[in-house]
Short mmCIF file of C-alpha atoms and ligand atoms in Angstrom, two decimals:
data_model
loop_
_atom_site.label_atom_id
_atom_site.label_comp_id
_atom_site.label_asym_id
_atom_site.label_seq_id
_atom_site.Cartn_x
_atom_site.Cartn_y
_atom_site.Cartn_z
CA MET A 943 61.48 -7.29 126.13
CA GLY A 944 58.80 -4.58 126.55
CA TRP A 945 58.91 -2.20 129.50
CA LYS A 946 56.00 -3.95 131.24
CA GLU A 947 57.84 -7.28 131.27
CA TYR A 948 60.98 -5.49 132.50
CA TYR A 949 59.02 -3.82 135.30
CA GLU A 950 57.20 -7.00 136.38
CA GLY A 951 60.44 -8.98 136.23
CA HIS A 952 62.25 -6.54 138.52
CA LYS A 953 59.49 -6.16 141.14
CA MET A 954 60.39 -7.56 144.56
CA SER A 955 59.94 -7.10 148.29
CA ALA A 956 61.81 -4.32 150.09
CA ALA A 957 63.78 -6.91 152.08
CA GLU A 958 64.92 -8.67 148.91
CA ALA A 959 65.83 -5.40 147.18
CA VAL A 960 67.96 -4.01 150.02
CA GLY A 961 69.40 -7.45 150.71
CA ARG A 962 71.44 -6.98 147.51
CA ILE A 963 73.34 -3.98 148.92
CA GLU A 964 76.96 -5.06 149.30
CA ASN A 965 79.25 -4.45 152.27
CA GLY A 966 81.20 -1.22 152.05
CA SER A 967 78.78 0.33 149.54
CA HIS A 968 78.18 4.07 149.39
CA VAL A 969 74.39 4.42 149.44
CA VAL A 970 72.88 7.73 148.26
CA LEU A 971 69.33 8.48 149.46
CA ALA A 972 67.04 10.67 147.37
CA HIS A 973 66.80 14.19 148.72
CA CYS A 974 64.31 15.42 151.29
CA VAL A 975 60.64 14.60 150.56
CA GLY A 976 61.82 12.27 147.79
CA GLU A 977 63.21 9.79 150.33
CA PRO A 978 61.88 6.19 150.08
CA PRO A 979 60.73 5.25 153.61
CA ALA A 980 59.92 1.62 152.78
CA LEU A 981 63.46 1.01 151.48
CA ILE A 982 65.23 2.89 154.25
CA GLY A 983 63.16 1.03 156.86
CA ALA A 984 64.02 -2.34 155.27
CA MET A 985 67.71 -1.43 155.10
CA VAL A 986 67.77 -0.60 158.80
CA GLU A 987 65.96 -3.85 159.64
CA ASN A 988 68.59 -5.69 157.66
CA ALA A 989 71.46 -3.90 159.50
CA ASP A 990 73.06 -7.09 160.84
CA SER A 991 73.85 -8.31 157.32
CA TYR A 992 75.91 -5.25 156.39
CA GLU A 993 79.38 -4.11 157.26
CA GLY A 994 80.71 -0.63 156.59
CA VAL A 995 77.84 0.75 154.50
CA VAL A 996 78.23 4.54 154.12
CA ILE A 997 75.02 6.57 153.74
CA HIS A 998 74.91 9.96 152.00
CA HIS A 999 72.10 12.48 151.65
CA MET A 1000 71.37 16.16 151.73
CA VAL A 1001 68.23 17.02 153.72
CA ARG A 1002 66.71 13.95 155.37
CA ILE A 1003 63.21 14.35 156.79
CA GLY A 1004 62.69 10.89 158.30
CA PRO A 1005 64.59 9.43 161.23
CA VAL A 1006 68.31 8.79 160.77
CA ASP A 1007 67.84 5.46 162.55
CA TYR A 1008 70.72 3.86 160.66
CA ALA A 1009 72.95 6.09 162.78
CA THR A 1010 71.64 5.10 166.20
CA PRO A 1011 74.27 3.93 168.72
CA GLY A 1012 75.03 0.24 168.34
CA LEU A 1013 74.88 0.19 164.52
CA GLU A 1014 78.37 1.67 163.98
CA ARG A 1015 79.80 -1.53 162.49
CA HIS A 1016 77.00 -1.68 159.92
CA PHE A 1017 76.42 1.96 158.95
CA ARG A 1018 78.21 5.31 158.94
CA ILE A 1019 76.66 8.52 157.73
CA GLU A 1020 78.35 11.14 155.61
CA PRO A 1021 75.65 13.70 154.85
CA TRP A 1022 76.02 16.92 152.87
CA PHE A 1023 73.57 18.75 155.13
CA SER A 1024 73.22 18.15 158.82
CA GLY A 1025 69.48 18.25 159.50
CA ALA A 1026 67.98 17.81 162.95
CA ASN A 1027 68.15 14.03 162.61
CA ALA A 1028 71.81 13.76 161.69
CA ARG A 1029 73.22 16.28 164.17
CA ALA A 1030 73.63 13.99 167.16
CA ALA A 1031 75.20 11.20 165.07
CA ILE A 1032 77.79 13.62 163.69
CA ALA A 1033 78.47 15.23 167.06
CA GLU A 1034 78.88 11.77 168.65
CA GLY A 1035 81.22 10.45 165.93
CA ARG A 1036 78.91 8.01 164.12
CA GLY A 1037 79.27 10.05 160.98
CA ASP A 1038 81.05 12.95 159.36
CA PHE A 1039 79.72 16.04 157.72
CA ALA A 1040 80.99 16.76 154.18
CA PRO A 1041 80.72 20.44 153.16
CA VAL A 1042 79.62 20.90 149.55
CA PHE A 1043 77.74 23.50 147.50
CA PHE A 1044 74.37 22.03 146.55
CA HIS A 1045 74.94 22.66 142.82
CA GLU A 1046 78.21 20.68 143.00
CA VAL A 1047 76.70 17.49 144.45
CA PRO A 1048 75.74 15.95 141.07
CA ILE A 1049 78.95 17.24 139.50
CA LEU A 1050 81.04 15.48 142.17
CA ILE A 1051 78.93 12.32 141.95
CA ARG A 1052 79.47 12.31 138.17
CA ALA A 1053 83.21 12.76 138.64
CA GLY A 1054 83.36 9.87 141.11
CA ARG A 1055 84.45 12.20 143.93
CA LEU A 1056 81.34 11.61 146.04
CA GLY A 1057 80.72 7.91 146.61
CA CYS A 1058 77.60 6.54 144.90
CA ASP A 1059 77.37 2.76 144.42
CA VAL A 1060 73.69 2.36 145.32
CA CYS A 1061 70.79 4.80 145.04
CA LEU A 1062 67.48 4.48 146.89
CA VAL A 1063 64.64 6.65 145.47
CA SER A 1064 60.89 7.10 145.40
CA VAL A 1065 59.06 7.29 142.09
CA SER A 1066 55.52 7.52 140.73
CA PRO A 1067 54.05 4.38 139.13
CA PRO A 1068 55.06 3.99 135.46
CA ASP A 1069 52.94 5.74 132.81
CA GLY A 1070 51.74 4.13 129.58
CA SER A 1071 55.20 4.50 128.03
CA GLY A 1072 57.15 3.07 130.97
CA TYR A 1073 58.30 6.37 132.49
CA VAL A 1074 58.31 7.09 136.21
CA SER A 1075 58.76 10.49 137.84
CA THR A 1076 60.90 11.34 140.86
CA GLY A 1077 58.37 14.17 141.33
CA VAL A 1078 59.39 16.27 144.30
CA SER A 1079 63.13 15.67 143.96
CA VAL A 1080 65.30 15.93 140.84
CA ASP A 1081 68.27 17.82 142.45
CA TYR A 1082 71.20 15.33 142.74
CA THR A 1083 68.83 12.35 142.75
CA HIS A 1084 68.84 11.91 138.97
CA GLN A 1085 72.62 11.97 138.75
CA ALA A 1086 72.83 9.41 141.58
CA ILE A 1087 70.47 7.15 139.62
CA ARG A 1088 72.65 7.47 136.52
CA THR A 1089 75.90 6.84 138.42
CA ALA A 1090 74.92 4.10 140.89
CA ARG A 1091 75.59 0.48 139.97
CA TYR A 1092 72.40 -0.57 141.74
CA VAL A 1093 69.21 1.55 141.85
CA VAL A 1094 66.16 0.61 143.91
CA ALA A 1095 62.89 2.55 143.59
CA GLN A 1096 59.95 2.60 145.96
CA VAL A 1097 56.98 2.90 143.59
CA ASN A 1098 54.62 5.21 145.42
CA PRO A 1099 51.26 6.32 143.98
CA ARG A 1100 51.41 9.39 146.26
CA MET A 1101 54.42 10.76 144.33
CA PRO A 1102 53.33 13.56 141.96
CA ARG A 1103 54.49 13.49 138.34
CA THR A 1104 56.27 16.76 137.72
CA MET A 1105 57.53 18.49 134.60
CA GLY A 1106 61.05 19.70 133.95
CA GLY A 1107 63.42 16.78 134.32
CA SER A 1108 61.85 14.30 136.70
CA PHE A 1109 61.18 11.41 134.30
CA LEU A 1110 63.16 8.19 134.04
CA HIS A 1111 62.49 5.04 132.08
CA VAL A 1112 61.86 1.90 134.13
CA THR A 1113 64.94 0.34 132.52
CA ASP A 1114 67.10 2.92 134.37
CA ILE A 1115 66.10 1.19 137.62
CA ASP A 1116 67.25 -2.23 138.83
CA ALA A 1117 64.61 -3.11 141.43
CA PHE A 1118 61.05 -1.93 142.13
CA VAL A 1119 59.28 -2.14 145.47
CA GLU A 1120 55.61 -1.17 145.34
CA ALA A 1121 54.69 0.57 148.59
CA GLU A 1122 52.25 3.43 149.06
CA SER A 1123 53.22 5.97 151.69
CA GLU A 1124 52.16 9.57 152.17
CA LEU A 1125 54.97 12.03 151.43
CA PRO A 1126 56.33 13.91 154.42
CA GLU A 1127 54.51 17.21 154.89
CA ILE A 1128 56.03 20.33 156.38
CA ALA A 1129 53.36 22.65 157.70
CA PRO A 1130 53.79 26.40 157.10
CA PRO A 1131 55.47 27.92 160.18
CA LYS A 1132 53.98 30.49 162.54
CA ILE A 1133 55.08 34.02 161.71
CA THR A 1134 55.88 36.23 164.69
CA GLU A 1135 56.12 40.04 164.78
CA VAL A 1136 59.90 39.78 164.38
CA GLU A 1137 59.67 37.75 161.19
CA SER A 1138 56.93 40.02 159.92
CA ALA A 1139 59.18 43.05 160.33
CA ILE A 1140 62.03 41.20 158.58
CA GLY A 1141 59.65 40.24 155.77
CA GLU A 1142 58.60 43.84 155.27
CA HIS A 1143 62.22 45.06 155.01
CA CYS A 1144 63.07 42.29 152.53
CA ALA A 1145 60.03 43.16 150.43
CA ASP A 1146 61.38 46.74 150.17
CA LEU A 1147 64.37 45.30 148.30
CA ILE A 1148 62.18 43.48 145.75
CA ASP A 1149 61.14 45.47 142.66
CA ASP A 1150 58.30 44.54 140.34
CA GLY A 1151 59.53 42.12 137.69
CA SER A 1152 62.09 40.46 140.01
CA THR A 1153 62.82 36.74 139.98
CA LEU A 1154 63.03 35.26 143.47
CA GLN A 1155 64.77 32.51 145.37
CA LEU A 1156 63.23 31.95 148.79
CA GLY A 1157 63.85 29.03 151.12
CA ILE A 1158 61.52 27.45 153.63
CA GLY A 1159 60.65 28.80 157.03
CA ALA A 1160 59.02 31.71 158.75
CA ILE A 1161 61.18 34.41 157.11
CA PRO A 1162 60.47 33.46 153.47
CA ASP A 1163 56.78 33.07 154.31
CA ALA A 1164 56.80 36.48 156.00
CA VAL A 1165 58.45 38.04 152.93
CA MET A 1166 55.64 36.68 150.79
CA LEU A 1167 53.02 38.36 152.98
CA PHE A 1168 54.46 41.70 151.90
CA LEU A 1169 54.61 40.93 148.18
CA LYS A 1170 50.85 40.97 147.60
CA ASN A 1171 50.96 44.37 145.90
CA LYS A 1172 53.95 43.62 143.66
CA LYS A 1173 53.68 42.76 139.98
CA ASP A 1174 55.17 40.25 137.57
CA LEU A 1175 57.34 38.32 139.99
CA GLY A 1176 59.05 35.11 138.93
CA ILE A 1177 60.46 32.07 140.73
CA HIS A 1178 63.86 30.54 140.09
CA SER A 1179 64.57 28.87 143.39
CA GLU A 1180 66.15 25.82 144.95
CA MET A 1181 62.67 24.95 146.21
CA ILE A 1182 59.18 26.27 146.72
CA ALA A 1183 56.90 25.70 149.68
CA ASP A 1184 53.20 26.39 150.17
CA GLY A 1185 53.65 30.14 150.68
CA THR A 1186 54.35 30.52 146.96
CA LEU A 1187 50.97 29.12 145.93
CA GLU A 1188 48.90 32.06 147.18
CA LEU A 1189 51.03 34.56 145.27
CA TYR A 1190 50.89 32.38 142.17
CA ASN A 1191 47.13 31.94 142.37
CA SER A 1192 46.60 35.68 142.82
CA GLY A 1193 48.73 36.44 139.75
CA VAL A 1194 51.52 38.30 141.60
CA ILE A 1195 53.88 35.53 140.56
CA ASN A 1196 53.33 35.06 136.83
CA ASN A 1197 56.95 34.45 135.73
CA SER A 1198 56.35 36.78 132.77
CA MET A 1199 59.53 38.81 133.27
CA LYS A 1200 61.93 35.90 133.75
CA SER A 1201 64.88 35.94 131.38
CA GLU A 1202 65.02 32.14 131.15
CA ASN A 1203 62.15 29.64 131.56
CA LYS A 1204 59.59 32.42 131.12
CA GLY A 1205 56.09 31.61 132.33
CA ARG A 1206 57.25 28.76 134.56
CA MET A 1207 58.54 28.39 138.11
CA THR A 1208 61.90 26.62 138.13
CA VAL A 1209 62.99 24.65 141.19
CA THR A 1210 65.10 21.62 142.01
CA PHE A 1211 62.90 20.16 144.78
CA LEU A 1212 59.58 20.68 146.53
CA MET A 1213 58.93 20.62 150.26
CA GLY A 1214 55.57 21.56 151.75
CA THR A 1215 52.12 20.08 152.24
CA ARG A 1216 49.94 17.86 150.07
CA ALA A 1217 48.43 21.04 148.59
CA LEU A 1218 51.83 21.86 147.07
CA TYR A 1219 52.43 18.32 145.81
CA ASP A 1220 48.96 18.24 144.20
CA PHE A 1221 49.57 21.65 142.65
CA ALA A 1222 52.82 20.48 141.07
CA HIS A 1223 51.32 17.21 139.77
CA ASP A 1224 51.20 17.24 135.94
CA ASN A 1225 51.49 21.04 136.03
CA PRO A 1226 53.68 22.62 133.32
CA ALA A 1227 53.85 25.82 135.42
CA VAL A 1228 56.32 24.06 137.76
CA GLU A 1229 59.59 22.77 136.37
CA VAL A 1230 61.66 20.55 138.67
CA ARG A 1231 65.16 20.33 137.22
CA PRO A 1232 68.62 19.08 138.30
CA VAL A 1233 70.43 21.16 140.91
CA ASP A 1234 73.57 21.51 138.78
CA TYR A 1235 71.35 23.46 136.40
CA VAL A 1236 68.97 25.30 138.78
CA ASN A 1237 71.49 26.32 141.46
CA HIS A 1238 74.49 26.78 139.22
CA PRO A 1239 75.57 30.39 139.77
CA ILE A 1240 75.82 30.87 136.00
CA THR A 1241 72.21 29.75 135.49
CA VAL A 1242 71.10 32.01 138.34
CA SER A 1243 73.06 34.91 136.86
CA ARG A 1244 71.02 34.74 133.65
CA GLN A 1245 67.86 35.97 135.44
CA HIS A 1246 67.76 39.74 135.45
CA LYS A 1247 66.65 41.31 138.76
CA MET A 1248 67.39 38.05 140.58
CA VAL A 1249 66.79 38.45 144.32
CA CYS A 1250 67.73 35.68 146.72
CA ILE A 1251 66.82 35.60 150.39
CA ASN A 1252 68.56 33.25 152.82
CA SER A 1253 69.15 33.14 156.55
CA ALA A 1254 72.07 32.85 158.94
CA MET A 1255 73.23 31.86 162.39
CA GLN A 1256 75.60 34.81 162.82
CA VAL A 1257 77.02 37.75 160.91
CA ASP A 1258 80.24 39.37 162.14
CA LEU A 1259 81.07 43.06 161.97
CA MET A 1260 82.89 42.58 158.65
CA GLY A 1261 79.81 40.98 157.10
CA GLN A 1262 81.08 37.38 157.18
CA VAL A 1263 78.10 35.02 157.39
CA ASN A 1264 77.95 31.76 159.29
CA ALA A 1265 74.76 30.05 158.16
CA GLU A 1266 75.42 26.52 159.27
CA ALA A 1267 77.06 25.89 162.62
CA ILE A 1268 76.96 26.76 166.29
CA GLY A 1269 80.69 26.85 166.97
CA PHE A 1270 82.07 23.45 165.96
CA ARG A 1271 78.59 21.89 166.06
CA GLN A 1272 77.33 21.49 162.49
CA PHE A 1273 73.70 22.60 162.51
CA SER A 1274 72.79 22.49 158.81
CA GLY A 1275 74.94 23.09 155.71
CA VAL A 1276 75.67 25.59 153.00
CA GLY A 1277 72.80 24.19 150.90
CA GLY A 1278 72.16 26.57 148.03
CA GLN A 1279 73.01 29.77 149.87
CA VAL A 1280 76.32 30.56 148.16
CA ASP A 1281 75.08 29.25 144.78
CA PHE A 1282 72.37 31.90 144.80
CA VAL A 1283 74.40 34.66 146.47
CA ARG A 1284 77.04 34.36 143.75
CA GLY A 1285 74.51 33.95 140.93
CA ALA A 1286 72.53 37.00 142.04
CA ALA A 1287 75.75 39.04 142.26
CA MET A 1288 76.43 38.29 138.58
CA ALA A 1289 72.83 38.93 137.50
CA ASP A 1290 71.82 42.20 135.90
CA GLY A 1291 70.16 44.12 138.74
CA GLY A 1292 70.60 41.14 141.11
CA LYS A 1293 70.61 41.35 144.92
CA SER A 1294 71.20 38.89 147.71
CA VAL A 1295 69.80 39.23 151.19
CA ILE A 1296 70.78 37.51 154.42
CA ALA A 1297 67.69 37.89 156.61
CA MET A 1298 67.65 36.86 160.26
CA PRO A 1299 66.26 37.92 163.64
CA SER A 1300 68.68 40.17 165.54
CA VAL A 1301 68.82 37.70 168.45
CA THR A 1302 68.04 34.10 169.25
CA VAL A 1303 66.57 33.14 172.61
CA LYS A 1304 67.70 29.77 173.90
CA LYS A 1305 65.43 27.39 175.82
CA ASP A 1306 67.05 28.43 179.10
CA GLY A 1307 66.06 32.04 178.38
CA VAL A 1308 69.56 33.26 177.43
CA THR A 1309 69.43 35.82 174.60
CA ILE A 1310 72.27 35.71 172.06
CA SER A 1311 72.98 38.43 169.50
CA LYS A 1312 73.29 37.13 165.95
CA ILE A 1313 75.38 40.16 164.97
CA VAL A 1314 78.73 39.54 166.62
CA PRO A 1315 82.22 41.07 166.74
CA LEU A 1316 83.73 37.74 165.60
CA LEU A 1317 82.16 34.46 164.49
CA ASP A 1318 82.25 31.76 167.18
CA THR A 1319 85.41 29.66 167.35
CA GLY A 1320 84.93 26.70 165.04
CA ALA A 1321 82.14 28.29 163.00
CA PRO A 1322 82.70 28.32 159.22
CA VAL A 1323 82.31 31.31 156.93
CA THR A 1324 79.43 30.27 154.71
CA THR A 1325 79.08 33.50 152.73
CA SER A 1326 82.28 35.55 152.63
CA ARG A 1327 82.55 39.26 153.30
CA CYS A 1328 83.14 39.92 149.59
CA ASP A 1329 80.03 37.93 148.62
CA VAL A 1330 77.59 39.36 151.17
CA ASP A 1331 75.25 42.04 149.81
CA TYR A 1332 72.41 43.07 152.18
CA VAL A 1333 71.82 41.94 155.77
CA VAL A 1334 68.32 42.39 157.17
CA THR A 1335 66.97 42.08 160.71
CA GLU A 1336 63.71 43.30 162.24
CA TYR A 1337 65.50 46.64 162.81
CA GLY A 1338 66.23 47.36 159.16
CA ILE A 1339 68.56 46.83 156.21
CA ALA A 1340 72.38 47.00 156.33
CA GLU A 1341 74.10 47.39 152.98
CA MET A 1342 77.47 45.63 152.70
CA LYS A 1343 78.65 45.61 149.06
CA GLY A 1344 80.85 48.55 148.22
CA LYS A 1345 81.15 49.56 151.88
CA SER A 1346 84.34 49.83 153.91
CA LEU A 1347 84.84 47.66 156.99
CA ARG A 1348 84.14 50.71 159.17
CA GLN A 1349 80.88 51.49 157.33
CA ARG A 1350 79.81 47.84 157.34
CA ALA A 1351 80.24 47.67 161.10
CA LYS A 1352 78.24 50.89 161.55
CA ASN A 1353 75.44 49.61 159.29
CA LEU A 1354 75.30 46.29 161.14
CA ILE A 1355 75.27 47.87 164.61
CA GLN A 1356 72.25 49.92 163.52
CA ILE A 1357 70.24 46.77 162.82
CA ALA A 1358 71.50 44.82 165.87
CA HIS A 1359 69.19 44.32 168.84
CA PRO A 1360 69.22 47.46 171.05
CA GLY A 1361 70.34 45.29 173.98
CA SER A 1362 73.48 44.21 172.09
CA ARG A 1363 74.46 47.55 170.59
CA ASP A 1364 76.61 48.85 173.49
CA GLU A 1365 78.87 45.79 173.39
CA LEU A 1366 79.17 46.05 169.61
CA LYS A 1367 79.92 49.79 169.87
CA ASP A 1368 82.73 49.06 172.37
CA GLU A 1369 84.20 46.60 169.89
CA PHE A 1370 83.80 49.18 167.10
CA GLU A 1371 85.69 51.77 169.14
CA LYS A 1372 88.55 49.32 169.80
CA ARG A 1373 88.75 48.37 166.14
CA PHE A 1374 88.33 51.75 164.47
CA ASN A 1375 89.37 54.20 167.18
CA GLU A 1376 86.08 56.04 166.80
CA LYS A 1377 83.25 56.41 169.31
CA LEU A 1378 79.71 55.81 168.04
N1 COA B 2842 74.07 31.14 168.39
C1 COA B 2842 73.58 30.03 168.99
N2 COA B 2842 72.47 29.41 168.57
C2 COA B 2842 71.83 29.93 167.51
C3 COA B 2842 72.27 31.09 166.85
C4 COA B 2842 73.44 31.69 167.34
N3 COA B 2842 73.93 32.78 166.76
N4 COA B 2842 71.42 31.37 165.84
C5 COA B 2842 70.47 30.43 165.86
N5 COA B 2842 70.71 29.57 166.86
C6 COA B 2842 69.92 28.41 167.24
C7 COA B 2842 68.50 28.81 167.60
O1 COA B 2842 68.41 29.19 168.95
C8 COA B 2842 67.75 27.53 167.30
O2 COA B 2842 68.01 26.63 168.37
P1 COA B 2842 66.92 25.53 168.83
O3 COA B 2842 66.86 24.57 167.67
O4 COA B 2842 67.52 24.96 170.05
O5 COA B 2842 65.64 26.29 169.05
C9 COA B 2842 68.47 26.99 166.08
O6 COA B 2842 69.77 27.58 166.09
C10 COA B 2842 67.80 27.36 164.77
O7 COA B 2842 67.59 28.73 164.72
P2 COA B 2842 66.44 29.37 163.84
O8 COA B 2842 66.54 30.84 163.98
O9 COA B 2842 65.13 28.71 164.14
O10 COA B 2842 66.93 28.92 162.42
P3 COA B 2842 66.17 28.67 161.08
O11 COA B 2842 65.34 27.47 161.16
O12 COA B 2842 65.55 29.95 160.63
O13 COA B 2842 67.43 28.32 160.15
C11 COA B 2842 69.64 28.50 159.31
C12 COA B 2842 68.50 29.20 160.05
C13 COA B 2842 70.74 29.50 159.11
C14 COA B 2842 70.14 27.33 160.11
C15 COA B 2842 69.09 27.99 157.94
O14 COA B 2842 68.58 29.07 157.22
C16 COA B 2842 70.16 27.30 157.12
O15 COA B 2842 70.40 26.14 157.32
N6 COA B 2842 70.81 28.01 156.19
C17 COA B 2842 71.88 27.47 155.37
C18 COA B 2842 71.38 26.83 154.11
C19 COA B 2842 70.70 27.79 153.18
O16 COA B 2842 70.79 28.99 153.29
N7 COA B 2842 69.99 27.27 152.22
C20 COA B 2842 69.33 28.15 151.27
C21 COA B 2842 68.33 27.60 150.43
S1 COA B 2842 66.98 26.76 151.22
#
């Protein structure tokens, strides 16, 4: 049978496709912007026919409506990243968070240690040879497709076809549901004076010829504002967002000095606006590859002058970083933070930066220092004190690697918010018997 006959023979409605999901299945959803809304919507509508279906994903942009109260008998969530939509379900017991390094997700799926019976993905329509592209999301999605017993794809003409490792043959997929839907778009954030100052300090740590990993959000975008006069930068990053495009189009990012994948930006997923998705479409300058390659610390370590910039909830006076929880409340996940921190540490001339505002202001007006004597009770150590390298706030740069606990604490107090410094100095005096 030719691929066209295979494709036509396996086309069906969303209801029919998700109706084949068996009770007790572990269902893996494609990551982030790669999620298939038509399939997820149909699965939720069909809730009454399921019992004990467990749903896994990393970042989920759409609503986690399978975890609304009342559906507990039908669905449970076990995500590897607790985005805004999954937080309440986890906190209220309708799901459990599973901590995992991003680069290990496909490795653990392959080993059968993360459940994956069914995979729901979005793909581009097949090309003339019967290949579809998962476009914005290769990450763990490709491994889930290979491992799952039952794979359903939403065929979406809005999905870009990307280079790197995003292609699959139609025969790798069991059911096709044609449904056009715009990909989720994440608008570039507003950059305040605080983030601007942080961006400027981070840019001071980036030499010409560096290869960068930057996440999404105001801080990475602010860093990019201060890179306009740099030369020969490269991208080897978990993801890119729209902020990267301007630097690429102006030639600051040309990937010419990368040690591996020279001349191309290497990522494992894309998350931004339509401008980014259109840019990546059929563009050999952007390689979207599996996360167990891109984020693997050994891959990262092969880029000389690798600089990674990530953020945090809190840093304690020893340099321990909590990047994912507010006390016991899981806010996000480790994502690729430690993958890149460790990779950069092994890279020739590599650096890792934890960049964050010195305080956070809660909705009720309470100001909380993010540099703290001790991490909150219940909060995990995301990046350990031996892994942490530089910490940056709007007040400057604190170097950690090679520094004693006493020196680390001094460096951190210098970049804490002036309103928090007295309390931190009191703690310093108690701990080190020295007055600052
Ligand atoms: N104590 C209490 N609340 C805190 C806090 C603290 N120390 N620090 C932040 N918060 C609250 C903020 O007030 C804000 O609350 P709100 O949602 O009610 O407004 C919320 O946490 C988010 O803070 P914000 O500063 O906007 O965070 P962010 O969007 O810049 O994300 C991380 C920061 C750490 C959550 C995020 O970078 C992350 O998830 N990191 C881990 C994964 C990672 O590094 N991946 C890397 C590759 S992309």
